[in-house]
Short mmCIF file of C-alpha atoms and ligand atoms in Angstrom, two decimals:
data_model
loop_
_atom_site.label_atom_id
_atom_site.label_comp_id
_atom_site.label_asym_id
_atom_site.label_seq_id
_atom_site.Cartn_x
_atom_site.Cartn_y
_atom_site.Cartn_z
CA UNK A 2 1.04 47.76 36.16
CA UNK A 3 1.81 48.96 39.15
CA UNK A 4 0.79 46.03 41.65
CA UNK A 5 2.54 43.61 38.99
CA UNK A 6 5.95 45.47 39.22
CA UNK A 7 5.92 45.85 42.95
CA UNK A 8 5.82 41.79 42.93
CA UNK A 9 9.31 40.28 43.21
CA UNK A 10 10.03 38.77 39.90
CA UNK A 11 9.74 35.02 40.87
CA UNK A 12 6.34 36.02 41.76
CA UNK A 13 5.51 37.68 38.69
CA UNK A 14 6.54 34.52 36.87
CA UNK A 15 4.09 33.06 39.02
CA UNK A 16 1.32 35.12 37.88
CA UNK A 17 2.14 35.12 34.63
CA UNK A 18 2.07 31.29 34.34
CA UNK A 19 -1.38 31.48 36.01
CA UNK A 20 -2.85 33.59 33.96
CA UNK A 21 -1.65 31.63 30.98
CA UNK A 22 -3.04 28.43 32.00
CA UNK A 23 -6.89 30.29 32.86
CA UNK A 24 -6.38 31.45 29.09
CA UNK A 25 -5.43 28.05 27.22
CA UNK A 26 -8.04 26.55 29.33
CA UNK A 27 -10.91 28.59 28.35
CA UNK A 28 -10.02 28.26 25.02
CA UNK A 29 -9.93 24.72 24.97
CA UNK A 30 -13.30 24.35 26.99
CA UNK A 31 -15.15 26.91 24.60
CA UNK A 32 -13.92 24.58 21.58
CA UNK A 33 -15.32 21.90 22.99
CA UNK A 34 -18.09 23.08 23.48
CA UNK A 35 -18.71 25.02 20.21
CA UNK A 36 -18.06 21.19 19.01
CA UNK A 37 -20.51 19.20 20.53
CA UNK A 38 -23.08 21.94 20.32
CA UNK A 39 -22.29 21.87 16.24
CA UNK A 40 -23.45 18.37 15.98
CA UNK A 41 -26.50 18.73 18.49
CA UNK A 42 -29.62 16.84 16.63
CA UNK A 43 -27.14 15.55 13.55
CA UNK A 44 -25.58 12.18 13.50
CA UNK A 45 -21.85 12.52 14.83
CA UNK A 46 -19.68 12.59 11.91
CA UNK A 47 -18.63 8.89 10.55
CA UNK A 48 -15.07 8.38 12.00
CA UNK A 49 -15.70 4.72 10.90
CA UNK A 50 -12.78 2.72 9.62
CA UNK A 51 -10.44 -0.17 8.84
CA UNK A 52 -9.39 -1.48 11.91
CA UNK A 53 -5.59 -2.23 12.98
CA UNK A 54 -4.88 -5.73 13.25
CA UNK A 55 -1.27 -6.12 14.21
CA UNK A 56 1.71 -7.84 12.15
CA UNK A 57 2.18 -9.58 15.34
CA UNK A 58 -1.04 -11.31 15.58
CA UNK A 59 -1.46 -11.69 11.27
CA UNK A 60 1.70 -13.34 11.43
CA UNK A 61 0.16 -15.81 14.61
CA UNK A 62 -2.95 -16.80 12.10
CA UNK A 63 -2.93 -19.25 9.52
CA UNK A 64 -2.12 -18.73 5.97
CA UNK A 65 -5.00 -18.42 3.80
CA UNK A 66 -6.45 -21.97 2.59
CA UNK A 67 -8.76 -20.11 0.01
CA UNK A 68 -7.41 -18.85 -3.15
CA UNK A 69 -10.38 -17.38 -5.30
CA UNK A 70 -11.16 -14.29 -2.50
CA UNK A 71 -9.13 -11.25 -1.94
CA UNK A 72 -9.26 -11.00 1.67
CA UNK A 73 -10.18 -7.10 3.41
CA UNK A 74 -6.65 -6.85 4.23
CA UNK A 75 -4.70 -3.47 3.43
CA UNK A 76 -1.01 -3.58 3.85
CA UNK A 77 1.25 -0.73 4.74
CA UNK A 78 4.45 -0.26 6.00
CA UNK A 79 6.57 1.45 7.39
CA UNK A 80 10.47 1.45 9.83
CA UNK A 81 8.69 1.94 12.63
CA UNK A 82 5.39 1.85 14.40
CA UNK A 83 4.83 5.52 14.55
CA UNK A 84 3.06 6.71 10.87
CA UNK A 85 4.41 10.25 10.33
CA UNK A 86 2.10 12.70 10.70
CA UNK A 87 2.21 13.51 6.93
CA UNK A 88 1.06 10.10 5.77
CA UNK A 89 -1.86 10.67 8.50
CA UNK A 90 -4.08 11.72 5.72
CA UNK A 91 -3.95 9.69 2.98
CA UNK A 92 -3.25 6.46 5.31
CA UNK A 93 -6.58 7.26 6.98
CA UNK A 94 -8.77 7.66 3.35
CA UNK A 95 -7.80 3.91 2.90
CA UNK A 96 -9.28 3.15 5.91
CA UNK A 97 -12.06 5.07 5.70
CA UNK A 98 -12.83 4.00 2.11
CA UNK A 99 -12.70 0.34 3.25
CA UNK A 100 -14.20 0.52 6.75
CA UNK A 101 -14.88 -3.25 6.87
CA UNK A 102 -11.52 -4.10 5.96
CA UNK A 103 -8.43 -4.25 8.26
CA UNK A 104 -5.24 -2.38 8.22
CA UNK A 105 -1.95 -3.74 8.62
CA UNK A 106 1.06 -1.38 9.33
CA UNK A 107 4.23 -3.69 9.12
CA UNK A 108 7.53 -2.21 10.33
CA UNK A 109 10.87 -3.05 9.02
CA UNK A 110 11.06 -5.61 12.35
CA UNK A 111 7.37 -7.48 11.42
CA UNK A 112 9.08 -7.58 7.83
CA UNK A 113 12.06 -9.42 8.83
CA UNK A 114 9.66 -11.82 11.31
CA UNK A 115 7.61 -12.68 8.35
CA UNK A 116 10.92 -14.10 6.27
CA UNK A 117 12.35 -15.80 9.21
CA UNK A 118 8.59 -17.47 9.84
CA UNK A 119 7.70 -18.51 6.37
CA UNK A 120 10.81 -17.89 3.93
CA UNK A 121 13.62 -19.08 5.89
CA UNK A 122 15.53 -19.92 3.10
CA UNK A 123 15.42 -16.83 1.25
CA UNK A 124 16.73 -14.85 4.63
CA UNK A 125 20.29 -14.55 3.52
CA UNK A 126 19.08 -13.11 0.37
CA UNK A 127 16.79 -10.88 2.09
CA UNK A 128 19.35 -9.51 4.56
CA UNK A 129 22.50 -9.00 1.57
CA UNK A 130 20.19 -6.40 -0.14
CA UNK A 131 21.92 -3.67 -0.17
CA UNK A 132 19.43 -1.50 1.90
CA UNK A 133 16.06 -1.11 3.61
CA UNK A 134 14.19 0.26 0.69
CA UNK A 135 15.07 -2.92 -0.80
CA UNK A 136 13.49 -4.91 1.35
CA UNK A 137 10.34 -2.97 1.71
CA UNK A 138 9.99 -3.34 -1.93
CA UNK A 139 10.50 -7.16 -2.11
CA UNK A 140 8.61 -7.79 0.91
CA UNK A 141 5.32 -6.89 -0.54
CA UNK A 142 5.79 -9.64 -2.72
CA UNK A 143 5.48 -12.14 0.11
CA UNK A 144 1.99 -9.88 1.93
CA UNK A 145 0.08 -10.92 -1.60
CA UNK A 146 1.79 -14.02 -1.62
CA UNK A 147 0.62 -15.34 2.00
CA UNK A 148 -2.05 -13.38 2.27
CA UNK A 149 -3.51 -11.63 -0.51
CA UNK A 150 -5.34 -7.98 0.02
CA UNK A 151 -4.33 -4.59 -1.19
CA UNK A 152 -0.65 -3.33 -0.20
CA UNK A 153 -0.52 0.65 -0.48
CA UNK A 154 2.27 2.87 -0.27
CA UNK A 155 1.61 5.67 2.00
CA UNK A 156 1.00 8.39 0.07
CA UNK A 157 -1.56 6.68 -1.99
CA UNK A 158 -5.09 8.49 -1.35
CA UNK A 159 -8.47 6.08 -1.49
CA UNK A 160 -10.91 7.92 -3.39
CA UNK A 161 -13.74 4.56 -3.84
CA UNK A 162 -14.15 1.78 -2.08
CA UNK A 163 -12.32 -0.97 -3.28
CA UNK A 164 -14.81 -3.94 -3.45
CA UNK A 165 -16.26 -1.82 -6.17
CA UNK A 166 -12.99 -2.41 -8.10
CA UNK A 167 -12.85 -6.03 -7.45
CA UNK A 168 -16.28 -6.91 -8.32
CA UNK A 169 -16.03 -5.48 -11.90
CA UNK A 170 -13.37 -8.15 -12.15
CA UNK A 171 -15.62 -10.81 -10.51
CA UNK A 172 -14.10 -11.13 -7.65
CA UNK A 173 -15.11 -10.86 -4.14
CA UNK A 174 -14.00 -9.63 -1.03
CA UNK A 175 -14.09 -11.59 2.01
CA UNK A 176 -12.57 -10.94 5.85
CA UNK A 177 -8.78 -12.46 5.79
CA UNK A 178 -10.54 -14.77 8.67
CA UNK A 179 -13.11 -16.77 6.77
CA UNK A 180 -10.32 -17.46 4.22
CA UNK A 181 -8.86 -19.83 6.21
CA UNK A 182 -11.59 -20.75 8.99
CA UNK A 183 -13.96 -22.42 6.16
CA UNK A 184 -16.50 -19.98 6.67
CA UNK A 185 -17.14 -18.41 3.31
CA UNK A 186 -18.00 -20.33 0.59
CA UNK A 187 -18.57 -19.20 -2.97
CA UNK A 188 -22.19 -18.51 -4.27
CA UNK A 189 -22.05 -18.14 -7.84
CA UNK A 190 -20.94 -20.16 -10.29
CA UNK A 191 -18.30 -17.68 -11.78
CA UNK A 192 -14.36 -19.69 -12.58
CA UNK A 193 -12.09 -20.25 -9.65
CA UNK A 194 -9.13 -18.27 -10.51
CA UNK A 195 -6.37 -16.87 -8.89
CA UNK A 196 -5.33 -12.99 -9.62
CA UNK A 197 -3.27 -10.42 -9.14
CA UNK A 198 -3.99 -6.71 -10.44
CA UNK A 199 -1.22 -3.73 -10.58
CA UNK A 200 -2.10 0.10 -12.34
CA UNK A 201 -0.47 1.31 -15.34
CA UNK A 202 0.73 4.59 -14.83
CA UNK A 203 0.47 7.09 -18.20
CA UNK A 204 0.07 5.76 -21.58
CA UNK A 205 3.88 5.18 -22.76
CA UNK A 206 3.38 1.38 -22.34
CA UNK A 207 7.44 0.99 -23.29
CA UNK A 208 8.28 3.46 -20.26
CA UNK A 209 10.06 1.41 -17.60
CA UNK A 210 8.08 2.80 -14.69
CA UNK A 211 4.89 2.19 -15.73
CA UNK A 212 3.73 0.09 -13.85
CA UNK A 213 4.69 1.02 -10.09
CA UNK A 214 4.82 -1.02 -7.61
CA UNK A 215 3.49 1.19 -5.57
CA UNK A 216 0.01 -0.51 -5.26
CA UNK A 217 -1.26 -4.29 -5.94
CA UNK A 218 -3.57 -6.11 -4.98
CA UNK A 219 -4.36 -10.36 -4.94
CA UNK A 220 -5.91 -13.41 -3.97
CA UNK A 221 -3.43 -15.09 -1.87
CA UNK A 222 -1.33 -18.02 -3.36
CA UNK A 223 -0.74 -16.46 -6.33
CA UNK A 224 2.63 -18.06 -7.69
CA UNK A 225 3.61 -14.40 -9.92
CA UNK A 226 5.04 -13.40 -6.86
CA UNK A 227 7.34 -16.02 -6.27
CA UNK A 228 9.31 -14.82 -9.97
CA UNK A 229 11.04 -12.11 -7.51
CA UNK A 230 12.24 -13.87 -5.29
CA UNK A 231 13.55 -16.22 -7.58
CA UNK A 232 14.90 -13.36 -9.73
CA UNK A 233 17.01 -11.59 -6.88
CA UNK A 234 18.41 -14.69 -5.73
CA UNK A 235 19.71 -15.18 -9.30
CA UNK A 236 20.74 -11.33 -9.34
CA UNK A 237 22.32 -11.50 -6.04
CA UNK A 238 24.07 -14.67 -6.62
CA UNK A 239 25.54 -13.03 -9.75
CA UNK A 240 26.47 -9.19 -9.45
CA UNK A 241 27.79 -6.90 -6.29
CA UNK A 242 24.33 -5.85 -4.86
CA UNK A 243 25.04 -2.21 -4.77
CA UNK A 244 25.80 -1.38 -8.43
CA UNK A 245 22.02 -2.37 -8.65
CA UNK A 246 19.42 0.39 -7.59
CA UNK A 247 16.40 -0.64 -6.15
CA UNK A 248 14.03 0.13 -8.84
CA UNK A 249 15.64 -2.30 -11.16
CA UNK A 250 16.41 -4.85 -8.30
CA UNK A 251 13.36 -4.79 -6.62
CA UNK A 252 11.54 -2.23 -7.47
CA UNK A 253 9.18 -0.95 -10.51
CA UNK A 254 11.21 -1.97 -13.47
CA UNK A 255 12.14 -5.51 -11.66
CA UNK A 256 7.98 -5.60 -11.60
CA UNK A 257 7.37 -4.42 -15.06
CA UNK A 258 9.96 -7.15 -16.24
CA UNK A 259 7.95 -9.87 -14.99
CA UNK A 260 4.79 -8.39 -15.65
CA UNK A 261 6.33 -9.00 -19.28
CA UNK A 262 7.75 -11.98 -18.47
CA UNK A 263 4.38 -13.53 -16.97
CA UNK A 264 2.17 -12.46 -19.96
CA UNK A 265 5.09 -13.91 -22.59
CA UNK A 266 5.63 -17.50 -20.46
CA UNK A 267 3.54 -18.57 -18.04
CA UNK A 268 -0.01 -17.07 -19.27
CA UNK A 269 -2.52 -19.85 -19.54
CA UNK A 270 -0.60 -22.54 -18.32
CA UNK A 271 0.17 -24.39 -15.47
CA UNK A 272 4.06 -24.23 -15.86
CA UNK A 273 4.63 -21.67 -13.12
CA UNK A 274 2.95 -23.57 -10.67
CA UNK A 275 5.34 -26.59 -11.56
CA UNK A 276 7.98 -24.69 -11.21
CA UNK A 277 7.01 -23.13 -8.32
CA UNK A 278 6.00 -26.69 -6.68
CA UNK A 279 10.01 -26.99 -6.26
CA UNK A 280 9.95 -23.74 -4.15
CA UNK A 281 10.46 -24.25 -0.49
CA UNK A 282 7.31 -22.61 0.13
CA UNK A 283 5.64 -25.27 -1.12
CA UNK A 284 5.88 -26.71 2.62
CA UNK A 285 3.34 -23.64 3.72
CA UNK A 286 0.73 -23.89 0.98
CA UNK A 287 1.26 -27.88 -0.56
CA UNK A 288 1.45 -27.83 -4.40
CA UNK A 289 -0.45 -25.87 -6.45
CA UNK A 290 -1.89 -26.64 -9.74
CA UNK A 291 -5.53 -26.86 -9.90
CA UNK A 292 -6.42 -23.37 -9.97
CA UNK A 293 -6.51 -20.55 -12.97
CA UNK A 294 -4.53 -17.83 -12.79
CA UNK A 295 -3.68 -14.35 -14.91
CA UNK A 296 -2.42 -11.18 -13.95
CA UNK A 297 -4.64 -7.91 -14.53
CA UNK A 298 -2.78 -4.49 -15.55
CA UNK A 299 -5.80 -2.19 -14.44
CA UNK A 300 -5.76 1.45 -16.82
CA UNK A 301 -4.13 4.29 -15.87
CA UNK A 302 -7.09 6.25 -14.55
CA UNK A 303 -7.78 3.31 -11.92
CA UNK A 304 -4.84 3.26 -9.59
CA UNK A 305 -2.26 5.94 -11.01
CA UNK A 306 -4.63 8.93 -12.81
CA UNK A 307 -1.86 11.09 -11.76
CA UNK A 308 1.24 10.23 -13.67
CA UNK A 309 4.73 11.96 -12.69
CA UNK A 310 5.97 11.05 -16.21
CA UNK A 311 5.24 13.33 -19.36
CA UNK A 312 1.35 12.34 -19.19
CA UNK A 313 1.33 14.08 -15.89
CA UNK A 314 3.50 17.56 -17.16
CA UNK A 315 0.46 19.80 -17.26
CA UNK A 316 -1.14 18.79 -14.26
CA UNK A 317 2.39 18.86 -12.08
CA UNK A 318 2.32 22.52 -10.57
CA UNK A 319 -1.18 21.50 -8.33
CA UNK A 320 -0.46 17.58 -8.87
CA UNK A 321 2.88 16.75 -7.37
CA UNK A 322 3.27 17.03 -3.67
CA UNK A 323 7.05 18.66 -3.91
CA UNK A 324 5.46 21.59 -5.97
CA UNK A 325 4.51 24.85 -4.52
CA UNK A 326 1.27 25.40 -6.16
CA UNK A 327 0.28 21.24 -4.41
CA UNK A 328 -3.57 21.25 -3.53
CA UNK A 329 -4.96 17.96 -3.76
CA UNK A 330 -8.39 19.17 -4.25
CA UNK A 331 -7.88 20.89 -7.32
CA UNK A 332 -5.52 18.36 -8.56
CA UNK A 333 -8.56 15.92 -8.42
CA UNK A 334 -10.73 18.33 -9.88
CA UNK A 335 -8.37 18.88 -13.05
CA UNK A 336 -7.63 15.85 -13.15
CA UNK A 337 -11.51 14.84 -13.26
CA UNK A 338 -11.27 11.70 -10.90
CA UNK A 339 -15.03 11.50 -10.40
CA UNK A 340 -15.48 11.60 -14.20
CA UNK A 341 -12.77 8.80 -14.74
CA UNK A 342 -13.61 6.93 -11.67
CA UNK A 343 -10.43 6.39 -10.16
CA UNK A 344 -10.30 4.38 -6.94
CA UNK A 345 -6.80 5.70 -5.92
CA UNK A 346 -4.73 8.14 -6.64
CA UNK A 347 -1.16 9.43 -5.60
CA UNK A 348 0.83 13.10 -5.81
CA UNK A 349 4.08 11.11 -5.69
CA UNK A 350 5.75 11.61 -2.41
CA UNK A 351 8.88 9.73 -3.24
CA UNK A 352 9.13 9.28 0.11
CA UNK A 353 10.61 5.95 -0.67
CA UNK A 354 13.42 6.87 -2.99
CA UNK A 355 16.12 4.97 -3.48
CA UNK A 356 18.53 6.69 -0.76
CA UNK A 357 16.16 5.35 1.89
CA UNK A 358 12.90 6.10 4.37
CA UNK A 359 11.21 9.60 4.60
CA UNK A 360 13.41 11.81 2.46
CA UNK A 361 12.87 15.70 3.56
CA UNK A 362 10.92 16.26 0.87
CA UNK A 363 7.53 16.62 2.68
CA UNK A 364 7.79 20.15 3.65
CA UNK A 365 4.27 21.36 1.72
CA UNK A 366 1.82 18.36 2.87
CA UNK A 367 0.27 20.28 5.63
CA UNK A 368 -3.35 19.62 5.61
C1 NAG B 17 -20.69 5.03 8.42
O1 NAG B 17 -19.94 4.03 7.73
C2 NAG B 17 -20.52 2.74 7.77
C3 NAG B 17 -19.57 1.78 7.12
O2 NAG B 17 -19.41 2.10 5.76
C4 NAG B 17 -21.89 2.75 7.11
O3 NAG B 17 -22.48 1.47 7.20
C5 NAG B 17 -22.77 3.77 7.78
O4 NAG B 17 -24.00 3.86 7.10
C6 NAG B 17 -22.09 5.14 7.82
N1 NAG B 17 -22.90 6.07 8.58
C7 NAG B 17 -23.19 7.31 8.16
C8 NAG B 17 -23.99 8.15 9.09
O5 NAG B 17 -22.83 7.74 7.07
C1 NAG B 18 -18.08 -11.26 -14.81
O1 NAG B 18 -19.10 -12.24 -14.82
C2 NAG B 18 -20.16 -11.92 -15.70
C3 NAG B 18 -21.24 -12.97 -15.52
O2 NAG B 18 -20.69 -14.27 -15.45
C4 NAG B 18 -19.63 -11.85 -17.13
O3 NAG B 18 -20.68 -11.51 -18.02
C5 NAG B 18 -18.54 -10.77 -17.21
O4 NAG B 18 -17.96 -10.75 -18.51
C6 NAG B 18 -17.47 -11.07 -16.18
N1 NAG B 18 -16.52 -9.93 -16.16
C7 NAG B 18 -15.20 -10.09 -16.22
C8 NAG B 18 -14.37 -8.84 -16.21
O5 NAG B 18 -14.67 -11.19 -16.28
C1 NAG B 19 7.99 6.07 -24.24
O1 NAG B 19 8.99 5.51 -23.43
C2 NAG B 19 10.18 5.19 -24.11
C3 NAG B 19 11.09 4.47 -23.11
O2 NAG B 19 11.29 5.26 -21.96
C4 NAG B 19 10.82 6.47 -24.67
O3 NAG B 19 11.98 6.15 -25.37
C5 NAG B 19 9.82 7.15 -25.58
O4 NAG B 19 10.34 8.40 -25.99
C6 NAG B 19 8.50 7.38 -24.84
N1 NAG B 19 7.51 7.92 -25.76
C7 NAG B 19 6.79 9.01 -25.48
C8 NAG B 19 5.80 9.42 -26.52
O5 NAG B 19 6.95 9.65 -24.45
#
């Protein structure tokens, strides 16, 4: 105490600081060490997982020639290049669920590269929408289009991996690069077909949001997703942009009306491909018309087991990630996942709502 206060007091500072940095640095050294001697004699824990390939360099590859695979491709996306910290979790369960599958984070930059590259006509459509959430709904359209794979929003968790999924549907997985490079060629003798599966969320089949866009999943090629582009050209051409909201533009209800629409018209027959032959596009892929193609609305416990709507009521206090009570542990538990068998599941972020990116909603995901 003494010898301290005798110090002048730039000195002390001094001191202080050192004795600081000893402290932080033992700390940090006896961590480490309590860490590696923790997994002395075990396997080091299994950090494996779905690689990044980069917008940059998907958008530099060819487009898929191969229409009866859904290539190991998960989309995401995001404005920028930085993921949040609070998406960190469920972002990485995808990855880990799917390690031999790659991850794509698109940012609202890659998003407007990809129109320019392969739907330059649609640009002035895509740039009068009214705002970026929007566009990061439409967009998804054209990743299953081109390329097929899984697009996930960000707060969806992976629970399974999801060949699993695809294979009870008979169809297989194969890396995005043997889709076009000729190096995968089918081995049984199930149909060629082309398809596209979404999740029904709840069991209210008439409820306009139920069936979110938030997750889909294709073999590329697959001409239902050219009915939205169409769609908002005809929307945009028509009414002021803004007195639209997103979910009915682009969003859920603009996909459950073509869902609808699909299933009605174009089920079973090859008129969608003729119509779609007169789409620009057709100059990336060449007409279509050989191959089968339907549209599968998985069940609720698949993709959405979690439903914000009334299905979801009792299970909201632990379920939904604005509530106090959120644990996403027990929610699976109640919710009985494992028993179901869901593959994904999501507490409902909203972090895409219609007033834009990352609302400040967040504030309980700390995990
Ligand atoms: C780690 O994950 C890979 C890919 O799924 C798997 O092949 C491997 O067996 C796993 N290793 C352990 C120790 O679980
Ligand atoms: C998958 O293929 C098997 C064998 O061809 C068939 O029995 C089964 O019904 C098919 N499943 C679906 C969902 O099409
Ligand atoms: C189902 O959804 C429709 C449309 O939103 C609604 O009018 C109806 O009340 C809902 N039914 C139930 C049982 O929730």
């Amino acid at each position: 105490m003494t010898a301290i206060s005798s110090l002048s007091p730039p000195f002390r500072r001094v001191v202080a600081l050192v004795v600081i940095v000893v402290f932080v640095g033992t700390l940090i050294y006896f961590r480490d060490l309590s860490a590696s001697t923790l997994y002395k004699g075990l396997d080091p824990p299994n950090h494996s997982k779905a690689a990044q390939l980069s917008a940059k360099d998907l958008l530099k590859s060819p487009v898929s020639k191969n229409y009866e695979f859904v290539p190991k491709l998960i989309h995401q996306s995001w404005s920028t290049p930085e993921l949040p910290s609070k998406f960190e979790t469920w972002s990485r369960s995808c990855r880990e669920q799917n390690p031999d599958w790659q991850w794509v984070l698109w940012t609202d930059e890659d998003n407007l590269n990809l129109v320019k590259q392969y739907f330059p006509w649609f640009l002035e459509y895509y740039q009068k929408l009214p705002g970026e959430i929007y566009r990061a709904d439409l967009v998804r359209n054209m990743y299953m289009y081109l390329y097929g794979g899984m697009y996930a929003d960000l707060d969806i968790e992976c629970l399974r991996p999801a060949n699993e999924l695809f294979e009870t549907y008979n169809i297989t997985t194969v890396p995005y690069k043997s889709t076009y490079d000729g190096s995968h060629h089918r081995t049984s003798n199930t149909q060629q077909e082309r398809k596209a599966f979404f999740g029904r969320m709840g069991t209210n089949d008439t409820f306009d949001h139920s069936i979110p866009n938030a997750w889909m999943a294709s073999t590329p090629g697959h001409p239902f997703f050219l009915l939205s582009l169409d769609s908002v050209i005809e929307k945009l051409k028509g009414e002021i942009p803004g007195k639209i909201t997103a979910e009915h533009l682009t969003g859920p209800i603009a996909l459950r009306r073509y869902i609808n629409l699909y299933l009605k018209k174009y089920k079973d027959s090859d008129e969608l491909d003729q119509r779609m032959n007169k789409n620009p596009i057709v100059d990336v892929f060449g007409p279509q018309d050989s191959m089968k193609h339907s549209v599968e609305v998985l069940p609720w416990w698949n993709v959405f087991p979690y439903s914000w709507d009334r299905d979801g009521l009792a299970f909201k206090e632990i379920c939904s990630v604005n509530s106090e009570q959120y644990d996403r542990e027990r929610c699976k538990l109640n919710i009985a996942t494992d028993h179901w068998g869901s593959y994904f599941i999501t507490y409902w972020s909203h972090s895409w709502s219609r007033s834009g990116h990352n609302e400040n909603n967040m504030k309980n995901i700390a995990d």
